Coordinates of N, CA, C and O in Angstrom, one line a residue:
M1 N 15.6 -154.8 -0.3 CA 14.3 -155.3 -0.5 C 13.0 -155.3 -0.1 O 13.3 -156.6 0.7
G2 N 12.2 -154.8 -0.4 CA 10.8 -155.2 0.5 C 10.1 -155.1 -0.7 O 9.8 -154.8 -1.5
I3 N 8.9 -156.5 -0.5 CA 8.1 -156.6 -1.7 C 6.3 -156.3 -1.2 O 6.7 -156.9 0.3
S4 N 5.9 -155.5 -1.2 CA 4.2 -155.4 -0.5 C 4.0 -155.2 -1.1 O 3.4 -154.0 -2.3
Y5 N 2.3 -156.2 -0.7 CA 1.0 -156.1 -2.4 C 0.3 -155.0 -1.5 O 0.1 -153.8 -1.7
S6 N 0.3 -155.0 -0.3 CA -0.9 -153.6 0.2 C -0.3 -152.3 1.4 O -1.0 -151.8 1.3
D7 N 1.0 -152.9 1.5 CA 1.5 -151.9 2.0 C 0.7 -151.9 3.8 O 0.8 -150.7 4.1
E8 N 0.4 -153.1 4.1 CA 0.0 -152.7 5.1 C 0.8 -153.6 6.5 O 0.6 -154.1 7.4
S9 N 2.2 -154.3 6.0 CA 3.0 -154.9 6.3 C 3.9 -154.2 6.8 O 4.8 -154.2 6.4
R10 N 3.7 -154.4 8.2 CA 4.8 -153.4 9.7 C 6.2 -154.1 9.7 O 7.7 -153.4 9.1
D11 N 6.6 -155.1 9.1 CA 7.5 -155.6 9.2 C 7.9 -155.3 8.5 O 9.3 -155.1 7.8
T12 N 7.6 -155.6 6.7 CA 8.6 -155.8 5.4 C 8.8 -153.5 5.8 O 9.8 -153.5 5.2
V13 N 8.0 -152.7 6.0 CA 8.4 -151.3 5.9 C 9.4 -151.2 7.0 O 10.4 -150.7 6.9
D14 N 9.3 -151.8 7.7 CA 10.5 -151.2 8.7 C 12.1 -151.9 8.9 O 12.7 -151.7 9.4
A15 N 11.9 -153.5 7.6 CA 12.8 -154.3 7.8 C 13.8 -152.9 6.9 O 14.6 -153.4 6.6
L16 N 12.9 -152.8 5.4 CA 13.4 -151.8 4.0 C 13.7 -150.5 5.9 O 14.9 -149.9 4.2
K17 N 13.7 -150.3 6.0 CA 14.0 -148.6 6.8 C 14.8 -148.8 7.6 O 15.6 -148.0 7.6
A18 N 15.4 -149.9 8.1 CA 16.2 -150.6 8.6 C 16.6 -150.5 8.0 O 19.0 -149.7 8.2
A19 N 17.3 -151.4 7.0 CA 18.1 -151.3 6.3 C 18.9 -150.0 5.3 O 20.0 -149.6 5.4
K20 N 17.5 -149.2 4.8 CA 18.3 -147.5 4.4 C 19.0 -147.2 6.0 O 19.9 -146.5 5.3
H21 N 18.3 -147.0 6.8 CA 19.2 -146.1 7.7 C 20.5 -147.2 8.6 O 21.9 -146.2 8.3
A22 N 20.9 -148.2 8.2 CA 21.7 -148.9 8.4 C 22.9 -148.4 7.2 O 24.2 -148.9 6.9
G23 N 22.4 -147.7 5.9 CA 23.4 -147.8 4.5 C 23.0 -148.7 3.4 O 23.5 -147.7 2.3
A24 N 22.4 -149.3 3.3 CA 21.9 -150.5 2.2 C 21.5 -149.5 1.5 O 20.8 -148.5 1.4
M25 N 21.5 -149.9 -0.1 CA 20.5 -149.5 -0.9 C 19.1 -150.1 -1.2 O 19.8 -151.5 -1.2
T26 N 18.4 -149.3 -1.2 CA 17.4 -149.8 -0.8 C 16.6 -150.0 -1.6 O 16.2 -148.9 -2.6
V27 N 15.8 -151.5 -2.5 CA 14.2 -151.7 -3.4 C 13.5 -151.5 -3.0 O 12.9 -152.4 -2.2
A28 N 12.0 -151.0 -3.4 CA 10.2 -151.0 -3.4 C 9.7 -152.3 -4.3 O 9.8 -150.7 -5.1
I29 N 9.3 -153.1 -4.3 CA 8.0 -153.5 -4.7 C 6.7 -153.0 -4.6 O 6.4 -153.9 -3.3
T30 N 5.9 -152.3 -4.9 CA 4.5 -152.2 -4.3 C 3.6 -151.8 -5.5 O 4.4 -151.7 -6.4
N31 N 2.2 -151.9 -5.3 CA 1.2 -151.1 -5.8 C 1.4 -149.7 -5.7 O 0.8 -149.5 -6.8
F32 N 1.8 -149.4 -4.7 CA 1.4 -148.0 -4.3 C 2.4 -146.9 -4.6 O 3.1 -146.8 -3.8
R33 N 2.6 -146.3 -5.4 CA 3.7 -144.9 -5.0 C 3.3 -143.6 -4.0 O 5.2 -144.4 -3.9
R34 N 3.4 -143.7 -3.5 CA 2.6 -143.5 -2.5 C 2.7 -144.1 -1.5 O 0.7 -143.9 -0.5
S35 N 3.1 -144.3 -0.4 CA 2.7 -145.8 0.5 C 3.6 -145.7 1.5 O 4.9 -145.0 1.5
P36 N 3.8 -146.0 2.8 CA 4.7 -146.3 4.0 C 6.1 -146.7 3.6 O 7.0 -146.2 3.7
I37 N 6.2 -148.3 2.2 CA 7.0 -148.5 1.7 C 8.0 -147.6 1.0 O 9.6 -147.4 0.9
S38 N 7.1 -146.8 0.3 CA 7.9 -146.2 -0.7 C 8.6 -145.0 -0.1 O 10.3 -144.8 -0.7
R39 N 8.6 -145.0 0.9 CA 9.6 -144.3 1.9 C 10.6 -143.9 1.9 O 11.4 -143.5 2.0
H40 N 10.5 -145.4 1.7 CA 12.4 -145.9 2.5 C 12.9 -146.3 1.5 O 13.7 -146.9 1.5
A41 N 12.3 -145.9 -0.2 CA 13.1 -146.5 -1.0 C 13.9 -146.0 -1.6 O 13.2 -145.0 -2.3
D42 N 15.1 -146.4 -2.2 CA 16.4 -145.7 -3.0 C 15.5 -145.6 -4.7 O 15.4 -145.0 -5.1
I43 N 15.2 -146.6 -4.9 CA 14.0 -147.2 -6.0 C 12.8 -148.2 -5.7 O 13.0 -148.8 -4.8
L44 N 11.9 -147.2 -6.5 CA 10.8 -147.7 -6.2 C 10.4 -148.6 -7.6 O 10.1 -147.5 -8.8
I45 N 9.9 -149.5 -7.2 CA 9.4 -150.5 -8.5 C 7.2 -150.3 -8.4 O 7.1 -151.3 -7.8
C46 N 6.7 -149.7 -9.0 CA 4.8 -150.0 -8.9 C 4.3 -151.1 -9.8 O 4.7 -151.0 -11.4
T47 N 3.7 -151.8 -9.7 CA 3.2 -152.7 -10.1 C 1.5 -152.4 -10.2 O 1.4 -151.0 -9.8
S48 N 0.7 -153.1 -11.0 CA -0.1 -152.6 -11.4 C -1.5 -151.9 -9.9 O -1.2 -153.1 -8.8
Q49 N -2.3 -150.7 -9.8 CA -3.3 -150.4 -8.3 C -4.7 -150.9 -9.2 O -4.9 -150.9 -8.7
E50 N -4.6 -151.8 -10.3 CA -5.8 -152.1 -10.4 C -6.0 -153.5 -10.3 O -4.8 -154.0 -10.5
Q51 N -7.3 -154.2 -9.5 CA -7.6 -155.1 -9.0 C -8.9 -155.3 -10.5 O -9.9 -154.6 -10.5
H52 N -8.4 -156.0 -10.9 CA -9.1 -157.0 -12.4 C -10.3 -157.5 -11.4 O -11.5 -157.2 -12.2
F53 N -10.3 -158.5 -10.4 CA -11.6 -158.8 -9.9 C -11.2 -158.4 -8.7 O -10.5 -158.7 -7.8
Y54 N -12.5 -158.5 -7.7 CA -12.6 -157.6 -6.3 C -12.1 -158.9 -5.1 O -12.6 -159.0 -5.3
G55 N -10.7 -157.9 -5.0 CA -10.6 -159.0 -3.1 C -9.5 -160.0 -4.1 O -8.7 -160.3 -3.5
N56 N -9.6 -159.7 -5.3 CA -8.0 -161.4 -5.7 C -6.7 -159.6 -6.2 O -6.9 -159.4 -7.1
A57 N -5.7 -160.1 -5.8 CA -4.5 -159.7 -6.1 C -3.6 -160.7 -7.3 O -2.2 -160.1 -7.0
I58 N -4.1 -161.4 -7.0 CA -3.7 -162.3 -8.0 C -2.2 -161.0 -9.1 O -1.4 -161.9 -9.2
F59 N -2.6 -160.8 -10.1 CA -2.5 -159.9 -11.1 C -1.0 -158.9 -10.5 O -0.5 -159.5 -10.8
S60 N -1.6 -158.1 -9.6 CA -0.2 -157.4 -8.9 C 0.7 -158.6 -8.1 O 1.7 -158.2 -8.8
R61 N 0.5 -159.8 -7.9 CA 1.3 -160.5 -7.2 C 2.2 -161.4 -8.1 O 3.3 -161.7 -8.1
A62 N 1.9 -161.9 -9.2 CA 2.3 -162.2 -10.9 C 3.5 -161.0 -10.6 O 4.0 -161.3 -11.3
S63 N 2.7 -160.4 -10.8 CA 4.1 -159.2 -11.9 C 4.5 -159.1 -10.5 O 6.1 -158.6 -11.4
Q64 N 4.6 -158.7 -9.5 CA 5.9 -158.7 -8.5 C 6.9 -159.8 -8.5 O 8.1 -160.2 -8.6
I65 N 6.5 -160.9 -8.8 CA 7.0 -162.4 -8.6 C 7.8 -162.1 -10.6 O 9.0 -162.7 -10.1
L66 N 7.4 -162.0 -11.3 CA 7.9 -161.8 -12.4 C 9.0 -160.7 -12.1 O 9.8 -161.2 -12.6
I67 N 8.7 -159.6 -11.4 CA 10.2 -158.6 -10.8 C 11.5 -159.1 -10.1 O 12.4 -159.0 -11.0
V68 N 10.6 -160.0 -9.6 CA 11.7 -160.8 -8.4 C 12.5 -161.7 -9.8 O 13.6 -161.3 -9.0
D69 N 11.7 -162.2 -9.6 CA 12.6 -163.3 -11.1 C 13.9 -162.8 -11.6 O 15.2 -162.9 -12.5
M70 N 13.2 -161.4 -12.5 CA 13.8 -161.1 -13.3 C 15.4 -160.2 -13.3 O 16.5 -160.1 -13.2
I71 N 15.3 -159.8 -12.0 CA 16.2 -159.5 -10.8 C 17.1 -160.5 -10.5 O 18.0 -160.4 -10.9
Y72 N 16.4 -161.8 -9.8 CA 17.1 -162.9 -10.1 C 18.0 -163.0 -10.9 O 19.7 -163.3 -11.1
M73 N 17.3 -163.3 -12.6 CA 18.3 -164.0 -13.3 C 19.4 -162.7 -13.5 O 20.4 -162.8 -14.7
G74 N 19.1 -161.6 -13.3 CA 19.9 -160.3 -13.9 C 21.2 -160.2 -13.0 O 22.3 -160.4 -13.5
L75 N 20.5 -161.2 -12.0 CA 22.5 -161.4 -10.8 C 22.9 -162.4 -11.1 O 23.5 -162.6 -11.1
I76 N 22.4 -163.7 -11.4 CA 22.6 -165.1 -11.6 C 23.9 -164.1 -13.0 O 25.4 -164.7 -12.9
S77 N 23.3 -163.9 -14.0 CA 24.0 -163.8 -15.9 C 25.1 -162.7 -14.9 O 26.1 -162.4 -16.4
S78 N 25.3 -162.0 -14.2 CA 25.7 -160.3 -14.2 C 27.3 -161.4 -13.7 O 28.6 -160.8 -13.9
D79 N 26.9 -162.6 -13.0 CA 28.9 -163.2 -12.7 C 28.0 -164.3 -12.3 O 28.6 -165.6 -11.9
Y80 N 27.5 -164.7 -14.1 CA 27.4 -166.9 -14.4 C 28.1 -168.1 -13.2 O 27.5 -168.6 -12.3
G81 N 29.7 -168.2 -13.5 CA 30.1 -168.9 -13.0 C 30.1 -168.8 -11.2 O 29.8 -170.0 -10.3
Y82 N 30.2 -167.5 -10.9 CA 30.2 -167.3 -9.1 C 29.1 -168.3 -8.6 O 28.8 -168.4 -7.6
Y83 N 28.1 -167.3 -9.5 CA 26.1 -167.8 -8.5 C 26.2 -169.1 -8.7 O 25.3 -170.6 -8.0
V84 N 26.7 -170.0 -9.9 CA 26.2 -171.2 -10.3 C 26.9 -172.4 -8.7 O 26.7 -172.8 -7.8
E85 N 28.2 -171.8 -8.8 CA 29.3 -172.1 -7.7 C 28.0 -172.0 -6.8 O 28.0 -173.1 -5.6
Q86 N 27.8 -170.7 -6.4 CA 27.1 -170.3 -4.7 C 25.8 -171.4 -4.4 O 25.4 -172.0 -4.1
L87 N 25.3 -171.7 -6.0 CA 23.3 -172.4 -5.6 C 24.1 -173.5 -5.5 O 23.5 -174.4 -5.1
N88 N 25.3 -174.0 -6.2 CA 25.6 -175.9 -6.2 C 25.5 -175.9 -4.6 O 25.1 -176.9 -4.5
K89 N 26.1 -175.3 -4.2 CA 26.6 -175.3 -2.3 C 25.2 -175.4 -2.0 O 25.2 -176.2 -1.0
C90 N 24.6 -174.3 -2.3 CA 23.4 -174.3 -1.4 C 22.6 -175.6 -1.2 O 21.8 -176.4 -0.6
E91 N 22.6 -176.0 -3.0 CA 21.7 -177.5 -3.3 C 22.1 -178.5 -2.9 O 20.9 -179.4 -2.0
K92 N 23.4 -178.7 -2.4 CA 23.7 -179.3 -1.1 C 23.7 -179.7 -0.2 O 23.3 -180.6 0.6
V93 N 23.4 -178.4 0.9 CA 22.8 -177.8 2.2 C 21.5 -178.7 2.3 O 20.9 -179.5 3.1
V94 N 21.0 -177.9 0.9 CA 19.4 -178.5 1.1 C 19.2 -180.0 1.2 O 18.0 -180.9 1.9
R95 N 20.0 -180.7 0.2 CA 19.7 -181.5 0.1 C 20.4 -183.2 0.9 O 19.3 -184.0 1.2
R96 N 21.2 -182.7 1.5 CA 21.4 -183.1 3.3 C 20.5 -183.4 4.1 O 20.3 -183.8 5.2
K97 N 19.9 -182.4 3.9 CA 18.6 -182.1 5.6 C 17.3 -182.9 4.9 O 16.1 -183.2 5.4
A98 N 17.0 -183.2 3.5 CA 15.7 -183.9 3.0 C 16.1 -185.4 3.3 O 17.1 -186.3 3.8
Y99 N 14.9 -185.6 3.4 CA 15.1 -187.3 3.7 C 15.4 -188.1 2.7 O 14.9 -187.2 1.5
D100 N 15.6 -189.2 3.1 CA 16.1 -190.3 1.6 C 14.8 -190.9 1.4 O 13.2 -191.2 1.7
R101 N 14.4 -190.7 0.1 CA 13.3 -190.7 -0.8 C 13.0 -193.1 -0.9 O 14.3 -193.0 -1.1
Q102 N 12.3 -193.6 -0.8 CA 11.9 -194.5 -0.6 C 11.2 -195.5 -2.0 O 10.2 -195.1 -1.5
T103 N 11.4 -195.8 -2.5 CA 10.4 -196.5 -3.2 C 10.2 -197.7 -2.9 O 10.0 -198.4 -2.0

């Protein structure tokens, strides 16, 4: 999955291109239907191309974050027991790396 607001990030486009070349199903979330990243996407999700405030991309980025959250929740709910177990394992790893809190 590649997420691009401006479509100017070569790293994001190249990563999606490499994934497609390797045989992965690719998904791009972007603002622009005809963009470099869209050429390498099996599934293209376009968010708003409108900028409500000059130079402010907050609305488009909020849309992209919402879409990522929806995909995440869809994955979790597809096999809740399995993914909860995986998330619990990840949480333990992260907790071990945290500093102890001192009160």
